Amino acid sequence: MSGCSDKSFHLIRVGTMHHRPLIDGNVSGCLGVLPSHSEPVNSETNRTTSSCSSFSGTAYFLSALCVYISSFLLPFSTKTSSRINRDRLRLSNWESFAIKLLKGQTLTRYVKNKLELRWVLVQFGAFIVLCGATHLINLWTFTMHSRTVAMVMTTAKVFTAAVSCITALMLVHIIPDLLSVKTRELFLKNKAAELDREMGLIRTQEETGRHVRMLTHEIRSTLDRHTILKTTLVELGRTLALEECALWMPTRTGLELQLSYTLRQQNPVGYTVPIHHPMINQVFSSSHAIKISPNCPVARIRPAGKYMPGEVVAVRVPLLHLSNFQINDWPELSTKRYALMVLMLPSDSARQWHVHELELVEVVADQVAVALSHAAILEESMRARDLLMEQNVALDLARREAETAIRARNDFLAVMNHEMRTPMHAIIALSSLLQETELTPEQRLMVETILKSSNLLATLINDVLDLSRLEDGSLQLDLGTFNLYALFREVLNLIKPIASVKKLHVSLNLAPDLPEYAVGDEKRLMQTILNVVGNAVKFSKDGSILITAFVAKAELLRDPRTPEFFPVPGDNHFYLRVQVKDSGIGVSPQDIPKLFTKFAQIQSTAIRNSGGSGLGLAICKRFVNLMEGHIWIESEGLGKGCTAIFMVKLGIPERLNDSRLALMPKVPPNHGPAAFPGLKVLVMDENGVSRMVTKGLLVHLGCDVTMVSSSEECLRVVSHEHKVVFMDVCVPGMDGYEIAIRIQEKFTKRHERPIIVALTGNTDKVTKEKFMRVGMDGVILKPVSLDKMRSVLSDLLEHRVLFEAI
Amino acid sequence: MDLVQLQRQLVDYRTSLYHEGFLDEQFTQLQELQDENNPDFVVEVVSLYFEDSERLLNELSKALEQQIIDFKRIDAHVHQLKGSSSSIGAQRVQKLCIVFRNYCEAQNVEGCLKCLQQVKHEYSIVKTKLESMFQLERQILNAGGSVPV
């Protein structure tokens, strides 16, 4: 501006130069070289020129001032403009750096421009200075001036002119550059604006990303399926500003998709859509979110409005099941079920689905899948844990119950054991003591029976407890030497009372080759025999019971029914075989195996009424097994009686005159003539001779014999003092049986009744059985030897029962 | 006679009786029963036997002479005789009695009669024998010895 004004002024000057010769001096001064050396400046023209020059001087002064001022102001102006620009942009550091980079391309040129611009400024400054100087010097030419002043003036003018020419030339060169700087600035401004926009986009994206993270966090923060799905829809809707968002789950059959959750609609009606729609298949086959047509059945959630529906996108959500997860293995992708998530942009918004939005949707879908699978796993594990807890509780309860039961049983056993043993001890002890006192033979007999019975009972009690030990197999036999015959006799003694009450008669048949002494567990063997015989008695209403015992022959030892039983005969042991045959109710063949099972009872009312715990035979079987034997029952059927047979292994004692034998009280060593001092007996015999002979026998043995010759006399004479009644019944026509019965009737009490023995010459079975049935205690076959009589009497008196003396 | 000789004679006699089957074991038993408490036991029993048997035999004879023979009664008697004989040890008599009883059962009168004769015969033999034996024993006792068992 100042330059222009300056230039215009010079032009004016140039113009005035043509018209005023005085001004010529100046012009020539301006132009530099002028040979106008010696032309003196006229004073006449000074007046006109002085007015002109005063006007021009003022103009010079003003322009100089302007130039100075503008020269100062120019740098400042550039500074401010740049500052304003920067403020407008509000760029962050990296953005400004980017912009700088953008500008970096033109940096060198910019620098160059700056340099050039500075040079121009310098030039301008020089020009201004020179021009001002020139005009100031011109003031001295207002009046007469010397040549020197003119020279200086001219020089100044020349310089000014030169500078202005150069500047003009420079300007011509620089102007395009200046203009281009301006354009660059414009360009940068545009770029910055664009970056602004992009920045905005990135920010939105970042926000979206943050939304996603929040959404994921929301989804993963809960393990409840519904919350997950609901949150998904809500957050998605919010983030993406959706109009509608829906989730379609496959039905149980897997053939349809059912609308399960929606964003806006509160109660999704149970729409179902068949799953094999091409579009749905397309969505399922790809892991990306796919744009689908709004006309697709899944997208027609809302009632069709009059607006254009927005774009719809569907994405698959894999539903992973627990079974899909193998240990250290990623879930199989082949056997997946999918749910469908449908997202609808607001209608009429002309919004498009952007890639980033689709990506967001896919990410969310995956997250949802993962979250759902986690939820499923958690559900399973919770369920399993609950189940386990229940089971634990139940098991605990069962364990406690079992413990209680065991404790109760043990307590019971202990208590019963104690409770039963105490009275038993009392009975046994007192009976033993009683034995020591003075007793009549009758009383002694009774006490002995009591003692024997109580011992047996004590053994039984022990065995109740032993049963548990038997089961463990920890029971051991108490081996000892004992008298086999005495054992059988005792069994018979013990069973006789019960048998006679039931009008059964028991007969014992011991083989002659049966050794008198054997080694074994006496108590348990007796218990076994007693149990078996007891069963026979129990299950028979009438009839007879026959007990036979003999040594089992080698060839008979092996029973075809029990191939596993291999008895091996040896030198120091033998097998005792005992058979107990009864004529009772019998056992049906199919029940036979059950007999030996513990507590098993035959389901027949007749048997059940007889009572019993069902334990006896089981115990017997165990004892027999312990004795390396075998026990079984034979029966032809119900009502046909049954036979119980068992074989046990017994040892043969080495020395019969063992010191222990002497302690055995079984065989009374009464071999002297007066074996039975004072024993009152009654002999009934019609035949005088035989009567006398019998009497002689008995007298010889020390008895006090009363003789009667007829039944009436017998009945009359017989009293409770007579211990034994010998009845000769071999006379036909005489009913010895009746007498026996009558005697029995006379003495109601068992202990008062004498032992009745029949003397007969008849040994046939019928007669024998008749005797037994009648209730005779024994039968002796005539002729009676002294020894026979002696043994008979001793047996009779000892056991009150006679095994048949053949 | 000499005591020892007497005793030997007795023993021989007894042995012969056993040998010939007139006496059996039962008689030995009877002898065993004889002790200091009962010194004459055997004699007493045998005497009783004789009495009893004779009575019975008479009865039998009478019964068999009847018009209508009561076999039952005969049987009873024979049974008695048998019993007595067996008690004594008179083996032969006893065996005959068994045969007799069979005839009785068969109601064979002739058989019975025949048997009766036989029984009587046997009985008398055994009686004689026993009496001589007892006499020998008495002699021994009188001689101051003891009767060998």
CSV table of C-alpha atoms in Angstrom, one decimal, chain A residues 673 685-701 728-732 761 782-787 790, chain B residues 26 29-30 32-35 37-38 41 44-45 48-50 52-53 56 75-76 79-88 101:
chain,number,residue,atom,x,y,z
A,673,PRO,CA,-22.3,-157.6,93.0
A,685,ASP,CA,-44.2,-162.8,86.2
A,686,GLU,CA,-46.7,-165.4,86.1
A,687,ASN,CA,-44.2,-168.1,85.6
A,688,GLY,CA,-42.9,-169.0,88.9
A,689,VAL,CA,-39.6,-170.3,87.7
A,690,SER,CA,-38.7,-167.4,85.6
A,691,ARG,CA,-40.0,-165.1,88.3
A,692,MET,CA,-37.6,-166.8,90.7
A,693,VAL,CA,-34.8,-166.5,88.3
A,694,THR,CA,-35.3,-162.9,87.7
A,695,LYS,CA,-35.6,-162.3,91.4
A,696,GLY,CA,-32.4,-164.2,91.9
A,697,LEU,CA,-30.7,-161.9,89.4
A,698,LEU,CA,-31.9,-158.8,91.0
A,699,VAL,CA,-31.2,-160.0,94.5
A,700,HIS,CA,-27.7,-160.8,93.4
A,701,LEU,CA,-27.4,-157.3,92.2
A,728,ASP,CA,-42.8,-160.4,81.9
A,729,VAL,CA,-45.1,-159.9,78.9
A,730,CYS,CA,-44.3,-162.9,76.8
A,731,VAL,CA,-47.3,-164.9,77.9
A,732,PRO,CA,-49.9,-164.7,75.3
A,761,GLY,CA,-38.8,-163.5,74.4
A,782,LYS,CA,-35.0,-163.1,77.6
A,783,PRO,CA,-32.9,-164.9,78.7
A,784,VAL,CA,-31.4,-162.2,80.8
A,785,SER,CA,-27.8,-162.6,81.8
A,786,LEU,CA,-26.4,-161.1,84.8
A,787,ASP,CA,-24.3,-158.7,83.0
A,790,ARG,CA,-26.6,-155.1,85.5
B,26,GLN,CA,-28.8,-170.0,81.4
B,29,GLN,CA,-26.1,-167.8,84.9
B,30,LEU,CA,-28.1,-169.4,87.6
B,32,GLU,CA,-23.4,-167.3,89.0
B,33,LEU,CA,-26.3,-166.0,91.0
B,34,GLN,CA,-25.5,-168.3,93.8
B,35,ASP,CA,-23.4,-166.6,96.4
B,37,ASN,CA,-26.3,-164.7,100.5
B,38,ASN,CA,-28.0,-167.2,98.4
B,41,PHE,CA,-30.4,-170.7,94.9
B,44,GLU,CA,-34.4,-173.9,95.0
B,45,VAL,CA,-35.0,-172.7,91.5
B,48,LEU,CA,-39.4,-175.1,91.8
B,49,TYR,CA,-39.0,-175.9,88.3
B,50,PHE,CA,-39.6,-179.6,88.9
B,52,ASP,CA,-44.0,-176.4,88.2
B,53,SER,CA,-43.2,-178.7,85.3
B,56,LEU,CA,-48.0,-178.4,84.0
B,75,ASP,CA,-50.8,-173.5,74.5
B,76,ALA,CA,-50.8,-171.4,77.6
B,79,HIS,CA,-45.8,-171.6,77.0
B,80,GLN,CA,-45.4,-171.7,80.7
B,81,LEU,CA,-43.3,-174.8,80.5
B,82,LYS,CA,-41.2,-173.3,77.8
B,83,GLY,CA,-40.7,-170.2,79.9
B,84,SER,CA,-39.6,-172.2,82.9
B,85,SER,CA,-37.4,-174.4,81.0
B,86,SER,CA,-35.7,-171.5,79.4
B,87,SER,CA,-35.3,-169.8,82.7
B,88,ILE,CA,-33.6,-172.9,84.0
B,101,ARG,CA,-46.7,-175.0,70.5
